[in-house]
PDB file of C-alpha atoms in Angstrom:
ATOM      1  CA  MET Q   3      16.478 -11.420   5.231  1.00  0.00           C
ATOM      2  CA  LYS Q   4      16.702 -11.277   1.450  1.00  0.00           C
ATOM      3  CA  ILE Q   5      14.587  -8.340   0.270  1.00  0.00           C
ATOM      4  CA  THR Q   6      13.623  -7.110  -3.172  1.00  0.00           C
ATOM      5  CA  ILE Q   7      12.462  -3.505  -3.388  1.00  0.00           C
ATOM      6  CA  ILE Q   8      10.288  -2.968  -6.457  1.00  0.00           C
ATOM      7  CA  LEU Q   9       9.883   0.560  -7.784  1.00  0.00           C
ATOM      8  CA  ALA Q  10       6.579   1.502  -9.437  1.00  0.00           C
ATOM      9  CA  SER Q  11       7.101   5.216 -10.064  1.00  0.00           C
ATOM     10  CA  TYR Q  12       3.691   6.256 -11.380  1.00  0.00           C
ATOM     11  CA  ASP Q  13       1.021   8.702 -10.286  1.00  0.00           C
ATOM     12  CA  SER Q  14      -2.311   8.678 -12.141  1.00  0.00           C
ATOM     13  CA  GLY Q  15      -0.684   7.224 -15.244  1.00  0.00           C
ATOM     14  CA  HIS Q  16       2.256   9.638 -15.260  1.00  0.00           C
ATOM     15  CA  TYR Q  17       5.772   8.275 -14.927  1.00  0.00           C
ATOM     16  CA  HIS Q  18       7.843  10.049 -12.254  1.00  0.00           C
ATOM     17  CA  GLY Q  19       5.162  12.724 -11.790  1.00  0.00           C
ATOM     18  CA  GLY Q  20       3.744  13.823  -8.434  1.00  0.00           C
ATOM     19  CA  MET Q  21       3.706  10.872  -6.056  1.00  0.00           C
ATOM     20  CA  GLY Q  22       5.478   8.896  -8.762  1.00  0.00           C
ATOM     21  CA  GLN Q  23       8.613  10.679  -7.575  1.00  0.00           C
ATOM     22  CA  GLY Q  24       8.240   9.063  -4.165  1.00  0.00           C
ATOM     23  CA  PRO Q  25       9.926   5.702  -4.808  1.00  0.00           C
ATOM     24  CA  ASP Q  26      13.146   7.283  -6.075  1.00  0.00           C
ATOM     25  CA  ALA Q  27      13.076   9.832  -3.243  1.00  0.00           C
ATOM     26  CA  LEU Q  28      12.832   7.048  -0.674  1.00  0.00           C
ATOM     27  CA  ILE Q  29      15.797   5.276  -2.252  1.00  0.00           C
ATOM     28  CA  SER Q  30      17.900   8.435  -2.480  1.00  0.00           C
ATOM     29  CA  GLY Q  31      16.867   9.228   1.091  1.00  0.00           C
ATOM     30  CA  GLY Q  32      18.762   6.179   2.324  1.00  0.00           C
ATOM     31  CA  LEU Q  33      16.216   3.341   2.451  1.00  0.00           C
ATOM     32  CA  VAL Q  34      18.522   0.716   0.936  1.00  0.00           C
ATOM     33  CA  ASP Q  35      21.344   1.793   3.233  1.00  0.00           C
ATOM     34  CA  ALA Q  36      19.074   1.589   6.281  1.00  0.00           C
ATOM     35  CA  LEU Q  37      17.951  -1.947   5.430  1.00  0.00           C
ATOM     36  CA  THR Q  38      21.462  -3.069   4.491  1.00  0.00           C
ATOM     37  CA  MET Q  39      22.955  -1.711   7.716  1.00  0.00           C
ATOM     38  CA  ALA Q  40      20.371  -3.777   9.594  1.00  0.00           C
ATOM     39  CA  GLY Q  41      21.877  -6.875   7.989  1.00  0.00           C
ATOM     40  CA  HIS Q  42      19.525  -7.474   5.082  1.00  0.00           C
ATOM     41  CA  ASP Q  43      20.456  -8.476   1.548  1.00  0.00           C
ATOM     42  CA  VAL Q  44      18.682  -5.827  -0.555  1.00  0.00           C
ATOM     43  CA  ALA Q  45      18.093  -5.861  -4.309  1.00  0.00           C
ATOM     44  CA  VAL Q  46      16.257  -3.121  -6.204  1.00  0.00           C
ATOM     45  CA  GLU Q  47      14.146  -3.714  -9.309  1.00  0.00           C
ATOM     46  CA  ASP Q  48      12.407  -0.967 -11.294  1.00  0.00           C
ATOM     47  CA  ILE Q  49       9.424  -1.757 -13.515  1.00  0.00           C
ATOM     48  CA  GLY Q  50      10.358   1.305 -15.599  1.00  0.00           C
ATOM     49  CA  ARG Q  51       7.951   2.606 -18.200  1.00  0.00           C
ATOM     50  CA  VAL Q  52       4.903   0.447 -18.891  1.00  0.00           C
ATOM     51  CA  GLY Q  53       1.722   0.891 -20.897  1.00  0.00           C
ATOM     52  CA  ALA Q  54       1.086   3.116 -23.885  1.00  0.00           C
ATOM     53  CA  GLU Q  55       2.792   6.441 -24.516  1.00  0.00           C
ATOM     54  CA  GLN Q  56      -0.471   8.327 -23.931  1.00  0.00           C
ATOM     55  CA  GLU Q  57      -0.197   7.538 -20.176  1.00  0.00           C
ATOM     56  CA  ARG Q  58      -3.942   7.069 -19.794  1.00  0.00           C
ATOM     57  CA  GLU Q  59      -4.692   6.735 -16.093  1.00  0.00           C
ATOM     58  CA  ILE Q  60      -6.779   3.562 -16.112  1.00  0.00           C
ATOM     59  CA  ALA Q  61      -4.859   1.602 -18.745  1.00  0.00           C
ATOM     60  CA  THR Q  62      -1.500   2.602 -17.289  1.00  0.00           C
ATOM     61  CA  GLY Q  63      -2.608   1.934 -13.721  1.00  0.00           C
ATOM     62  CA  PHE Q  64      -3.432  -1.659 -14.551  1.00  0.00           C
ATOM     63  CA  ALA Q  65      -0.296  -2.037 -16.684  1.00  0.00           C
ATOM     64  CA  VAL Q  66       1.663  -1.068 -13.570  1.00  0.00           C
ATOM     65  CA  CYS Q  67      -0.214  -3.738 -11.600  1.00  0.00           C
ATOM     66  CA  ASN Q  68       0.635  -6.347 -14.246  1.00  0.00           C
ATOM     67  CA  ALA Q  69       4.329  -5.451 -14.128  1.00  0.00           C
ATOM     68  CA  VAL Q  70       4.427  -5.410 -10.328  1.00  0.00           C
ATOM     69  CA  SER Q  71       2.736  -8.802 -10.135  1.00  0.00           C
ATOM     70  CA  GLY Q  72       5.485 -10.271 -12.277  1.00  0.00           C
ATOM     71  CA  GLU Q  73       8.317  -8.705 -10.282  1.00  0.00           C
ATOM     72  CA  VAL Q  74       6.772  -9.786  -6.981  1.00  0.00           C
ATOM     73  CA  ARG Q  75       6.409 -13.356  -8.215  1.00  0.00           C
ATOM     74  CA  ILE Q  76      10.047 -13.408  -9.378  1.00  0.00           C
ATOM     75  CA  ALA Q  77      11.187 -12.128  -5.976  1.00  0.00           C
ATOM     76  CA  ILE Q  78       9.207 -14.789  -4.111  1.00  0.00           C
ATOM     77  CA  ASP Q  79      10.443 -17.543  -6.427  1.00  0.00           C
ATOM     78  CA  ARG Q  80      13.987 -16.446  -5.557  1.00  0.00           C
ATOM     79  CA  GLY Q  81      13.269 -16.627  -1.850  1.00  0.00           C
ATOM     80  CA  ARG Q  82      13.156 -12.848  -1.404  1.00  0.00           C
ATOM     81  CA  PHE Q  83      10.638 -10.726   0.501  1.00  0.00           C
ATOM     82  CA  PRO Q  84       8.901  -8.156  -1.757  1.00  0.00           C
ATOM     83  CA  ILE Q  85       8.538  -4.505  -0.783  1.00  0.00           C
ATOM     84  CA  VAL Q  86       6.807  -2.368  -3.430  1.00  0.00           C
ATOM     85  CA  LEU Q  87       7.382   1.385  -3.442  1.00  0.00           C
ATOM     86  CA  ALA Q  88       4.515   2.905  -5.406  1.00  0.00           C
ATOM     87  CA  GLY Q  89       3.063   6.263  -6.288  1.00  0.00           C
ATOM     88  CA  ASN Q  90      -0.502   4.993  -6.304  1.00  0.00           C
ATOM     89  CA  CYS Q  91      -2.440   2.668  -4.022  1.00  0.00           C
ATOM     90  CA  LEU Q  92      -3.911   0.635  -6.894  1.00  0.00           C
ATOM     91  CA  THR Q  93      -0.466  -0.917  -7.280  1.00  0.00           C
ATOM     92  CA  SER Q  94      -1.263  -3.116  -4.285  1.00  0.00           C
ATOM     93  CA  ALA Q  95      -3.565  -5.124  -6.549  1.00  0.00           C
ATOM     94  CA  GLY Q  96      -0.465  -6.200  -8.469  1.00  0.00           C
ATOM     95  CA  ALA Q  97       1.427  -7.039  -5.280  1.00  0.00           C
ATOM     96  CA  VAL Q  98      -1.496  -9.070  -3.932  1.00  0.00           C
ATOM     97  CA  ALA Q  99      -1.661 -10.963  -7.222  1.00  0.00           C
ATOM     98  CA  GLY Q 100       2.042 -11.746  -7.288  1.00  0.00           C
ATOM     99  CA  GLU Q 101       2.051 -12.927  -3.686  1.00  0.00           C
ATOM    100  CA  GLY Q 102      -1.186 -14.888  -3.850  1.00  0.00           C
ATOM    101  CA  ALA Q 103      -2.231 -13.103  -0.648  1.00  0.00           C
ATOM    102  CA  ASP Q 104      -5.668 -13.972   0.746  1.00  0.00           C
ATOM    103  CA  ALA Q 105      -5.937 -11.055   3.190  1.00  0.00           C
ATOM    104  CA  ILE Q 106      -4.951  -7.411   3.375  1.00  0.00           C
ATOM    105  CA  ILE Q 107      -4.192  -4.727   5.937  1.00  0.00           C
ATOM    106  CA  TRP Q 108      -4.947  -1.327   4.407  1.00  0.00           C
ATOM    107  CA  ALA Q 109      -3.450   1.548   6.412  1.00  0.00           C
ATOM    108  CA  ASP Q 110      -4.700   4.753   4.801  1.00  0.00           C
ATOM    109  CA  GLN Q 111      -6.464   7.947   5.809  1.00  0.00           C
ATOM    110  CA  HIS Q 112      -8.808   7.264   2.868  1.00  0.00           C
ATOM    111  CA  GLY Q 113     -11.114   4.330   2.331  1.00  0.00           C
ATOM    112  CA  ASP Q 114     -10.291   3.925  -1.381  1.00  0.00           C
ATOM    113  CA  LEU Q 115     -13.648   2.171  -1.609  1.00  0.00           C
ATOM    114  CA  ASN Q 116     -15.363   4.212  -4.292  1.00  0.00           C
ATOM    115  CA  THR Q 117     -16.439   2.606  -7.553  1.00  0.00           C
ATOM    116  CA  PRO Q 118     -17.055   4.203 -10.951  1.00  0.00           C
ATOM    117  CA  GLU Q 119     -20.710   4.432  -9.939  1.00  0.00           C
ATOM    118  CA  THR Q 120     -20.054   6.247  -6.660  1.00  0.00           C
ATOM    119  CA  SER Q 121     -16.908   8.271  -7.302  1.00  0.00           C
ATOM    120  CA  VAL Q 122     -17.409  12.037  -7.265  1.00  0.00           C
ATOM    121  CA  PHE Q 123     -13.993  12.896  -8.716  1.00  0.00           C
ATOM    122  CA  GLY Q 124     -13.361   9.912 -10.979  1.00  0.00           C
ATOM    123  CA  PHE Q 125     -10.002   9.332  -9.287  1.00  0.00           C
ATOM    124  CA  LEU Q 126      -8.882   5.772 -10.003  1.00  0.00           C
ATOM    125  CA  ASP Q 127      -6.807   5.545  -6.839  1.00  0.00           C
ATOM    126  CA  GLY Q 128      -9.924   6.280  -4.796  1.00  0.00           C
ATOM    127  CA  MET Q 129     -11.148   2.901  -6.062  1.00  0.00           C
ATOM    128  CA  ALA Q 130      -7.982   0.974  -5.188  1.00  0.00           C
ATOM    129  CA  LEU Q 131      -9.208  -1.062  -2.221  1.00  0.00           C
ATOM    130  CA  ALA Q 132     -12.566  -1.595  -3.916  1.00  0.00           C
ATOM    131  CA  THR Q 133     -10.635  -3.153  -6.814  1.00  0.00           C
ATOM    132  CA  VAL Q 134      -8.623  -5.411  -4.500  1.00  0.00           C
ATOM    133  CA  LEU Q 135     -11.881  -6.575  -2.876  1.00  0.00           C
ATOM    134  CA  GLY Q 136     -13.474  -7.311  -6.258  1.00  0.00           C
ATOM    135  CA  LEU Q 137     -16.075  -4.543  -6.078  1.00  0.00           C
ATOM    136  CA  CYS Q 138     -15.158  -2.847  -9.367  1.00  0.00           C
ATOM    137  CA  TRP Q 139     -12.879  -2.971 -12.439  1.00  0.00           C
ATOM    138  CA  ARG Q 140     -13.285  -6.754 -12.417  1.00  0.00           C
ATOM    139  CA  PRO Q 141     -12.299  -7.498 -16.054  1.00  0.00           C
ATOM    140  CA  MET Q 142      -9.106  -5.429 -15.839  1.00  0.00           C
ATOM    141  CA  ALA Q 143      -8.218  -6.753 -12.393  1.00  0.00           C
ATOM    142  CA  SER Q 144      -8.774 -10.350 -13.495  1.00  0.00           C
ATOM    143  CA  ALA Q 145      -6.201  -9.790 -16.247  1.00  0.00           C
ATOM    144  CA  ILE Q 146      -3.473  -9.146 -13.639  1.00  0.00           C
ATOM    145  CA  PRO Q 147      -1.481 -12.412 -13.493  1.00  0.00           C
ATOM    146  CA  GLY Q 148      -2.461 -14.322 -10.358  1.00  0.00           C
ATOM    147  CA  PHE Q 149      -5.110 -11.867  -9.173  1.00  0.00           C
ATOM    148  CA  LYS Q 150      -7.928 -13.128  -6.999  1.00  0.00           C
ATOM    149  CA  PRO Q 151     -10.145 -10.657  -5.133  1.00  0.00           C
ATOM    150  CA  ILE Q 152      -9.808 -10.662  -1.367  1.00  0.00           C
ATOM    151  CA  ASP Q 153     -12.884 -11.420   0.708  1.00  0.00           C
ATOM    152  CA  PRO Q 154     -13.883  -8.222   2.581  1.00  0.00           C
ATOM    153  CA  SER Q 155     -13.993 -10.201   5.844  1.00  0.00           C
ATOM    154  CA  ARG Q 156     -10.227 -10.620   5.492  1.00  0.00           C
ATOM    155  CA  CYS Q 157      -9.549  -6.898   5.122  1.00  0.00           C
ATOM    156  CA  VAL Q 158      -8.448  -4.591   7.936  1.00  0.00           C
ATOM    157  CA  LEU Q 159      -8.958  -0.885   7.236  1.00  0.00           C
ATOM    158  CA  LEU Q 160      -6.606   0.948   9.562  1.00  0.00           C
ATOM    159  CA  ASN Q 161      -7.089   4.585  10.588  1.00  0.00           C
ATOM    160  CA  ALA Q 162      -9.326   5.600   7.668  1.00  0.00           C
ATOM    161  CA  ARG Q 163     -10.762   8.979   8.639  1.00  0.00           C
ATOM    162  CA  ASP Q 164     -11.471  10.826   5.376  1.00  0.00           C
ATOM    163  CA  LEU Q 165     -14.318   8.875   3.799  1.00  0.00           C
ATOM    164  CA  ASP Q 166     -16.892   9.899   1.221  1.00  0.00           C
ATOM    165  CA  PRO Q 167     -20.561   9.304   2.158  1.00  0.00           C
ATOM    166  CA  ALA Q 168     -20.743   6.520  -0.425  1.00  0.00           C
ATOM    167  CA  GLU Q 169     -17.752   4.822   1.184  1.00  0.00           C
ATOM    168  CA  GLU Q 170     -19.344   5.025   4.613  1.00  0.00           C
ATOM    169  CA  GLN Q 171     -22.482   3.518   3.124  1.00  0.00           C
ATOM    170  CA  ILE Q 172     -20.661   0.619   1.474  1.00  0.00           C
ATOM    171  CA  LEU Q 173     -18.720  -0.087   4.663  1.00  0.00           C
ATOM    172  CA  ASN Q 174     -22.063  -0.539   6.414  1.00  0.00           C
ATOM    173  CA  THR Q 175     -22.768  -3.431   4.041  1.00  0.00           C
ATOM    174  CA  LEU Q 176     -19.347  -5.132   4.128  1.00  0.00           C
ATOM    175  CA  PRO Q 177     -17.617  -7.165   6.868  1.00  0.00           C
ATOM    176  CA  VAL Q 178     -14.441  -5.060   6.537  1.00  0.00           C
ATOM    177  CA  ILE Q 179     -12.631  -4.827   9.892  1.00  0.00           C
ATOM    178  CA  ARG Q 180     -12.246  -1.142  10.753  1.00  0.00           C
ATOM    179  CA  THR Q 181      -9.861  -0.128  13.483  1.00  0.00           C
ATOM    180  CA  GLU Q 182      -7.429   2.470  14.744  1.00  0.00           C
ATOM    181  CA  CYS Q 183      -3.922   1.701  15.936  1.00  0.00           C
ATOM    182  CA  ALA Q 184      -5.051   1.154  19.512  1.00  0.00           C
ATOM    183  CA  GLY Q 185      -7.399  -1.631  18.421  1.00  0.00           C
ATOM    184  CA  VAL Q 186      -5.146  -3.755  16.256  1.00  0.00           C
ATOM    185  CA  ALA Q 187      -5.072  -6.718  18.647  1.00  0.00           C
ATOM    186  CA  GLN Q 188      -8.815  -7.243  18.314  1.00  0.00           C
ATOM    187  CA  ALA Q 189      -8.664  -6.554  14.561  1.00  0.00           C
ATOM    188  CA  THR Q 190      -5.954  -9.189  14.157  1.00  0.00           C
ATOM    189  CA  GLN Q 191      -8.043 -11.732  16.032  1.00  0.00           C
ATOM    190  CA  LYS Q 192     -10.918 -11.091  13.631  1.00  0.00           C
ATOM    191  CA  LEU Q 193      -8.572 -11.506  10.685  1.00  0.00           C
ATOM    192  CA  GLN Q 194      -7.378 -14.830  12.068  1.00  0.00           C
ATOM    193  CA  ALA Q 195     -10.966 -15.935  12.690  1.00  0.00           C
ATOM    194  CA  ALA Q 196     -11.773 -15.127   9.053  1.00  0.00           C
ATOM    195  CA  GLY Q 197      -9.107 -17.614   7.966  1.00  0.00           C
ATOM    196  CA  ALA Q 198      -6.320 -15.273   6.830  1.00  0.00           C
ATOM    197  CA  LYS Q 199      -3.242 -17.277   5.846  1.00  0.00           C
ATOM    198  CA  SER Q 200      -1.125 -14.830   3.846  1.00  0.00           C
ATOM    199  CA  VAL Q 201      -1.479 -11.093   4.398  1.00  0.00           C
ATOM    200  CA  HIS Q 202      -0.388  -8.156   2.275  1.00  0.00           C
ATOM    201  CA  MET Q 203       0.319  -4.965   4.234  1.00  0.00           C
ATOM    202  CA  HIS Q 204      -0.488  -1.753   2.358  1.00  0.00           C
ATOM    203  CA  LEU Q 205       0.904   1.413   3.930  1.00  0.00           C
ATOM    204  CA  ASP Q 206      -0.274   4.686   2.425  1.00  0.00           C
ATOM    205  CA  LEU Q 207       1.960   7.244   4.085  1.00  0.00           C
ATOM    206  CA  ASP Q 208      -0.820   9.827   4.336  1.00  0.00           C
ATOM    207  CA  VAL Q 209      -2.276   7.701   7.122  1.00  0.00           C
ATOM    208  CA  HIS Q 210       0.040   9.652   9.460  1.00  0.00           C
ATOM    209  CA  ASP Q 211      -1.060  12.698  11.377  1.00  0.00           C
ATOM    210  CA  PRO Q 212       0.308  15.528   9.206  1.00  0.00           C
ATOM    211  CA  LYS Q 213       1.418  17.357  12.350  1.00  0.00           C
ATOM    212  CA  ASP Q 214       3.998  14.594  12.745  1.00  0.00           C
ATOM    213  CA  LEU Q 215       4.656  13.571   9.143  1.00  0.00           C
ATOM    214  CA  GLN Q 216       3.234  14.963   5.900  1.00  0.00           C
ATOM    215  CA  ALA Q 217       3.543  12.666   2.902  1.00  0.00           C
ATOM    216  CA  ASN Q 218       1.446  14.401   0.232  1.00  0.00           C
ATOM    217  CA  ARG Q 219      -1.112  17.085  -0.520  1.00  0.00           C
ATOM    218  CA  TYR Q 220      -4.168  15.021   0.421  1.00  0.00           C
ATOM    219  CA  VAL Q 221      -3.641  14.852   4.173  1.00  0.00           C
ATOM    220  CA  THR Q 222      -6.283  15.633   6.776  1.00  0.00           C
ATOM    221  CA  SER Q 223      -5.834  16.088  10.516  1.00  0.00           C
ATOM    222  CA  GLY Q 224      -5.720  13.156  12.876  1.00  0.00           C
ATOM    223  CA  GLY Q 225      -4.127   9.777  12.422  1.00  0.00           C
ATOM    224  CA  PRO Q 226      -1.211   8.081  14.139  1.00  0.00           C
ATOM    225  CA  SER Q 227       2.294   9.322  14.748  1.00  0.00           C
ATOM    226  CA  PRO Q 228       5.123   7.379  13.057  1.00  0.00           C
ATOM    227  CA  GLU Q 229       5.788   5.575  16.343  1.00  0.00           C
ATOM    228  CA  GLN Q 230       2.144   4.595  16.765  1.00  0.00           C
ATOM    229  CA  LEU Q 231       1.939   3.251  13.224  1.00  0.00           C
ATOM    230  CA  ARG Q 232       5.169   1.284  13.660  1.00  0.00           C
ATOM    231  CA  ASP Q 233       3.937  -0.272  16.891  1.00  0.00           C
ATOM    232  CA  ALA Q 234       0.568  -1.183  15.377  1.00  0.00           C
ATOM    233  CA  ALA Q 235       2.016  -2.600  12.156  1.00  0.00           C
ATOM    234  CA  CYS Q 236       4.558  -4.671  14.052  1.00  0.00           C
ATOM    235  CA  ALA Q 237       1.931  -5.987  16.454  1.00  0.00           C
ATOM    236  CA  MET Q 238      -0.139  -7.209  13.526  1.00  0.00           C
ATOM    237  CA  ALA Q 239       2.891  -8.654  11.704  1.00  0.00           C
ATOM    238  CA  LEU Q 240       3.815 -10.577  14.862  1.00  0.00           C
ATOM    239  CA  ALA Q 241       0.394 -12.218  14.994  1.00  0.00           C
ATOM    240  CA  ILE Q 242      -0.256 -12.993  11.324  1.00  0.00           C
ATOM    241  CA  PRO Q 243       1.892 -14.020   8.325  1.00  0.00           C
ATOM    242  CA  VAL Q 244       2.725 -10.916   6.271  1.00  0.00           C
ATOM    243  CA  VAL Q 245       3.982 -11.959   2.818  1.00  0.00           C
ATOM    244  CA  GLY Q 246       4.621  -8.549   1.275  1.00  0.00           C
ATOM    245  CA  ILE Q 247       4.446  -4.809   1.834  1.00  0.00           C
ATOM    246  CA  THR Q 248       3.494  -1.840  -0.311  1.00  0.00           C
ATOM    247  CA  VAL Q 249       4.476   1.718   0.628  1.00  0.00           C
ATOM    248  CA  SER Q 250       2.599   4.324  -1.385  1.00  0.00           C
ATOM    249  CA  ALA Q 251       1.658   7.946  -1.915  1.00  0.00           C
ATOM    250  CA  TYR Q 252       4.812   9.859  -0.984  1.00  0.00           C
ATOM    251  CA  ASP Q 253       5.210  13.153  -2.821  1.00  0.00           C
ATOM    252  CA  PRO Q 254       8.579  14.690  -1.864  1.00  0.00           C
ATOM    253  CA  ALA Q 255       7.329  18.123  -2.974  1.00  0.00           C
ATOM    254  CA  PHE Q 256       5.298  18.241   0.254  1.00  0.00           C
ATOM    255  CA  ASP Q 257       8.153  17.100   2.477  1.00  0.00           C
ATOM    256  CA  ALA Q 258      10.471  20.110   2.469  1.00  0.00           C
ATOM    257  CA  GLN Q 259      12.650  18.800   5.309  1.00  0.00           C
ATOM    258  CA  ALA Q 260      12.855  15.248   3.857  1.00  0.00           C
ATOM    259  CA  ASP Q 261      11.386  13.838   7.066  1.00  0.00           C
ATOM    260  CA  VAL Q 262       9.598  10.921   5.394  1.00  0.00           C
ATOM    261  CA  PRO Q 263      12.471   8.711   4.112  1.00  0.00           C
ATOM    262  CA  PRO Q 264      14.121   8.091   7.509  1.00  0.00           C
ATOM    263  CA  GLN Q 265      10.742   7.337   9.062  1.00  0.00           C
ATOM    264  CA  VAL Q 266       9.980   4.829   6.306  1.00  0.00           C
ATOM    265  CA  GLY Q 267      13.374   3.252   6.952  1.00  0.00           C
ATOM    266  CA  LYS Q 268      12.561   2.851  10.636  1.00  0.00           C
ATOM    267  CA  LEU Q 269       9.101   1.489   9.856  1.00  0.00           C
ATOM    268  CA  LEU Q 270      10.349  -1.109   7.373  1.00  0.00           C
ATOM    269  CA  ASN Q 271      13.302  -2.140   9.512  1.00  0.00           C
ATOM    270  CA  ASP Q 272      11.031  -2.756  12.479  1.00  0.00           C
ATOM    271  CA  LEU Q 273       8.496  -4.598  10.336  1.00  0.00           C
ATOM    272  CA  ILE Q 274      11.099  -6.807   8.665  1.00  0.00           C
ATOM    273  CA  ALA Q 275      12.645  -7.652  12.016  1.00  0.00           C
ATOM    274  CA  THR Q 276       9.203  -8.635  13.318  1.00  0.00           C
ATOM    275  CA  ILE Q 277       8.375 -10.726  10.245  1.00  0.00           C
ATOM    276  CA  GLU Q 278      11.784 -12.397  10.323  1.00  0.00           C
ATOM    277  CA  GLY Q 279      11.519 -13.212  14.012  1.00  0.00           C
ATOM    278  CA  ARG Q 280       7.950 -14.482  13.859  1.00  0.00           C
TER     279      ARG Q 280
END
């Protein structure tokens, strides 16, 4: 398969800070080599610095989305499969826009469903899925080229276990499909029944059980092992058309043994093989 890896190396508006170091660490950890050795044609594109010099979180976050949307669209126009390596989860809004995806699988220990009205910490990335679903930041999201909010009935929230009370409350009002890895078959059926035609797969690496794999400082106990996540993601990709992938939230400062990059290589290789063979 022809693959374009798109680097969006930002964390909370800061270039190459914190989790913004993750994309480069995944590349230096052998991701391109792993995909190439599996027979794929891999190109790497870096959005570089975007937005104003002040690196304001909100403005820069959406500037990153704008840039990613453009790179994803270029990749697709060239017949290449887009994989976005991002510091922050909001970047998936740009990937969704560039792909024209009408459904999303959101694998994350967090719900990312806060809004400015409900957020306790004011953390933009805690509003990432809410933005993708059109629940907040509508004017800025609508300015992302190609962006259309995804209907909550075509959203699978996988293994979210660290939710704020406001997120639990909003999930009680939305038809979001919540599941754990063991229930992905039923979740996929619901996604198909909701009319999903093109699915973006968002993989926040802190979805893993930190006993098996720690991706950043925000982890809480529970969650799947790398093998369980791979099996679940591949099962879903076999059943529904995945048109792009985002991998986010890797901070190499919390991965002293560099365990994450080879696991991401295995995950993406298995996923690409499944998508290619579908």
